[in-house]
Short mmCIF file of C-alpha atoms in Angstrom, two decimals:
data_model
loop_
_atom_site.label_atom_id
_atom_site.label_comp_id
_atom_site.label_asym_id
_atom_site.label_seq_id
_atom_site.Cartn_x
_atom_site.Cartn_y
_atom_site.Cartn_z
CA MET A 1 -0.05 0.02 -0.04
CA THR A 2 1.29 3.23 -0.71
CA GLN A 3 1.57 6.52 1.59
CA ALA A 4 -1.37 8.12 0.07
CA GLN A 5 -3.26 5.08 0.24
CA ALA A 6 -2.68 4.18 3.58
CA ALA A 7 -2.88 8.39 5.15
CA ALA A 8 -5.19 9.54 2.12
CA ASP A 9 -9.07 9.99 4.08
CA LEU A 10 -10.72 9.08 0.97
CA GLU A 11 -14.33 9.46 2.63
CA ILE A 12 -13.19 13.23 3.19
CA ASN A 13 -16.29 15.80 2.21
CA THR A 14 -16.26 18.99 1.43
CA PRO A 15 -19.12 21.30 -0.11
CA ALA A 16 -16.84 20.70 -3.64
CA ILE A 17 -16.59 17.13 -3.50
CA SER A 18 -20.39 16.48 -2.21
CA GLY A 19 -21.42 18.60 -5.30
CA ILE A 20 -19.28 16.29 -7.77
CA LYS A 21 -20.43 13.20 -5.99
CA ASN A 22 -24.19 14.57 -6.24
CA SER A 23 -23.74 15.07 -9.99
CA MET A 24 -22.10 11.72 -10.88
CA GLN A 25 -25.28 9.76 -8.96
CA THR A 26 -27.45 11.72 -11.23
CA ARG A 27 -25.45 10.55 -14.48
CA HIS A 28 -25.29 7.35 -12.89
CA ALA A 29 -29.20 6.64 -13.41
CA GLN A 30 -28.55 7.80 -16.86
CA LEU A 31 -25.11 5.57 -17.52
CA SER A 32 -26.13 2.39 -15.95
CA GLY A 33 -27.90 1.09 -19.23
CA PHE A 34 -24.97 1.17 -21.08
CA TYR A 35 -22.76 -0.22 -18.47
CA ALA A 36 -25.36 -3.12 -18.89
CA SER A 37 -25.71 -3.11 -22.54
CA GLY A 38 -21.69 -2.91 -22.63
CA ALA A 39 -21.20 -0.14 -24.56
CA VAL A 40 -19.43 1.83 -21.87
CA GLY A 41 -16.78 0.50 -19.11
CA PHE A 42 -14.52 1.58 -16.63
CA THR A 43 -10.81 2.32 -17.72
CA ARG A 44 -7.86 1.05 -15.79
CA ASP A 45 -6.90 4.96 -15.18
CA GLY A 46 -10.50 5.61 -13.04
CA LEU A 47 -12.25 7.31 -15.90
CA VAL A 48 -14.98 5.51 -18.16
CA ALA A 49 -14.96 5.08 -21.78
CA VAL A 50 -17.16 4.21 -25.06
CA ARG A 51 -16.28 0.48 -25.17
CA ASP A 52 -18.44 -0.41 -28.31
CA ALA A 53 -20.19 2.58 -30.13
CA ASN A 54 -22.19 -0.05 -32.09
CA ALA A 55 -24.20 -0.96 -28.79
CA VAL A 56 -25.57 2.58 -28.81
CA PRO A 57 -28.16 3.43 -31.40
CA LEU A 58 -26.89 5.73 -33.85
CA ALA A 59 -29.44 8.80 -32.76
CA GLN A 60 -27.90 8.12 -28.72
CA ARG A 61 -24.57 8.36 -29.41
CA GLN A 62 -23.92 12.02 -29.47
CA GLY A 63 -25.45 11.78 -25.74
CA VAL A 64 -23.48 8.91 -24.57
CA ASN A 65 -20.34 10.62 -25.84
CA ALA A 66 -21.80 13.73 -23.75
CA LEU A 67 -22.40 11.76 -20.80
CA VAL A 68 -19.00 9.97 -20.74
CA SER A 69 -17.35 13.40 -21.04
CA ALA A 70 -19.21 14.99 -18.14
CA GLU A 71 -18.52 11.88 -16.42
CA ASN A 72 -14.89 11.69 -17.02
CA ASN A 73 -15.00 15.51 -16.14
CA ASP A 74 -16.24 14.82 -12.73
CA ARG A 75 -14.15 12.06 -11.93
CA ASN A 76 -11.05 14.14 -12.59
CA ALA A 77 -12.28 16.66 -10.71
CA LEU A 78 -13.23 14.22 -7.69
CA TYR A 79 -9.81 12.74 -7.83
CA ARG A 80 -7.96 16.44 -7.36
CA GLU A 81 -10.38 17.48 -4.64
CA ILE A 82 -10.03 14.60 -2.28
CA ALA A 83 -6.14 15.11 -2.79
CA THR A 84 -6.33 18.89 -2.57
CA ALA A 85 -8.43 18.28 0.95
CA ASN A 86 -6.18 16.11 2.26
CA SER A 87 -3.58 18.93 1.77
CA HIS A 88 -1.75 16.43 -0.33
CA PRO A 89 -2.43 17.36 -4.04
CA GLU A 90 0.18 15.27 -5.46
CA TRP A 91 -1.30 12.35 -3.83
CA GLU A 92 -3.73 12.89 -7.09
CA ALA A 93 -2.67 9.89 -9.00
CA GLU A 94 -2.80 7.39 -6.16
CA VAL A 95 -6.41 8.66 -5.26
CA ARG A 96 -7.49 7.95 -8.97
CA SER A 97 -5.91 4.50 -8.70
CA THR A 98 -7.64 3.94 -5.91
CA PHE A 99 -10.59 4.68 -6.92
CA ALA A 100 -10.14 2.99 -10.11
CA GLN A 101 -9.93 -0.24 -8.47
CA ARG A 102 -13.21 0.30 -6.22
CA TRP A 103 -15.06 1.74 -9.30
CA ILE A 104 -14.08 -1.97 -10.89
CA GLN A 105 -14.84 -3.75 -7.66
CA LYS A 106 -18.50 -2.24 -7.44
CA ALA A 107 -19.15 -2.94 -10.89
CA GLN A 108 -22.10 -5.29 -11.46
CA SER A 109 -21.74 -8.69 -13.34
CA GLY A 110 -21.81 -7.99 -16.70
CA TRP A 111 -20.20 -4.52 -17.09
CA TYR A 112 -16.92 -4.19 -18.76
CA TYR A 113 -13.51 -3.05 -17.13
CA GLN A 114 -10.33 -2.70 -18.35
CA ASP A 115 -7.25 -4.53 -17.16
CA GLY A 116 -3.60 -5.03 -18.18
CA SER A 117 -4.81 -7.05 -21.46
CA GLY A 118 -8.07 -5.37 -22.72
CA TRP A 119 -11.67 -5.16 -22.01
CA VAL A 120 -12.72 -7.65 -19.75
CA LYS A 121 -16.58 -8.61 -19.07
CA LYS A 122 -16.99 -9.04 -15.16
#
């Protein structure tokens, strides 16, 4: 375990972190169907990506891309805010790595995530 993982309070809460988490929670309802269909998956670096655009009807692809972009903006902000709230902005990469593992662990059966060899169905 790294120093940041041992010392960082990953459950720390500030108004900024709370706002980001609320935004992500609201968006999750919109993304969950795309996780389930395999269109969207979790990346190794704690973000989400469109894994299979063909699993998304053409009319919805622009919307899915916008959801993924907004989700990744929030995820990047969350990692940065947690590291900063712990008074260690240099821990951002380690916070990101820890969350990447958590997202994959919490993913439902049938959802996709990346490992060292590529996309894997949980």
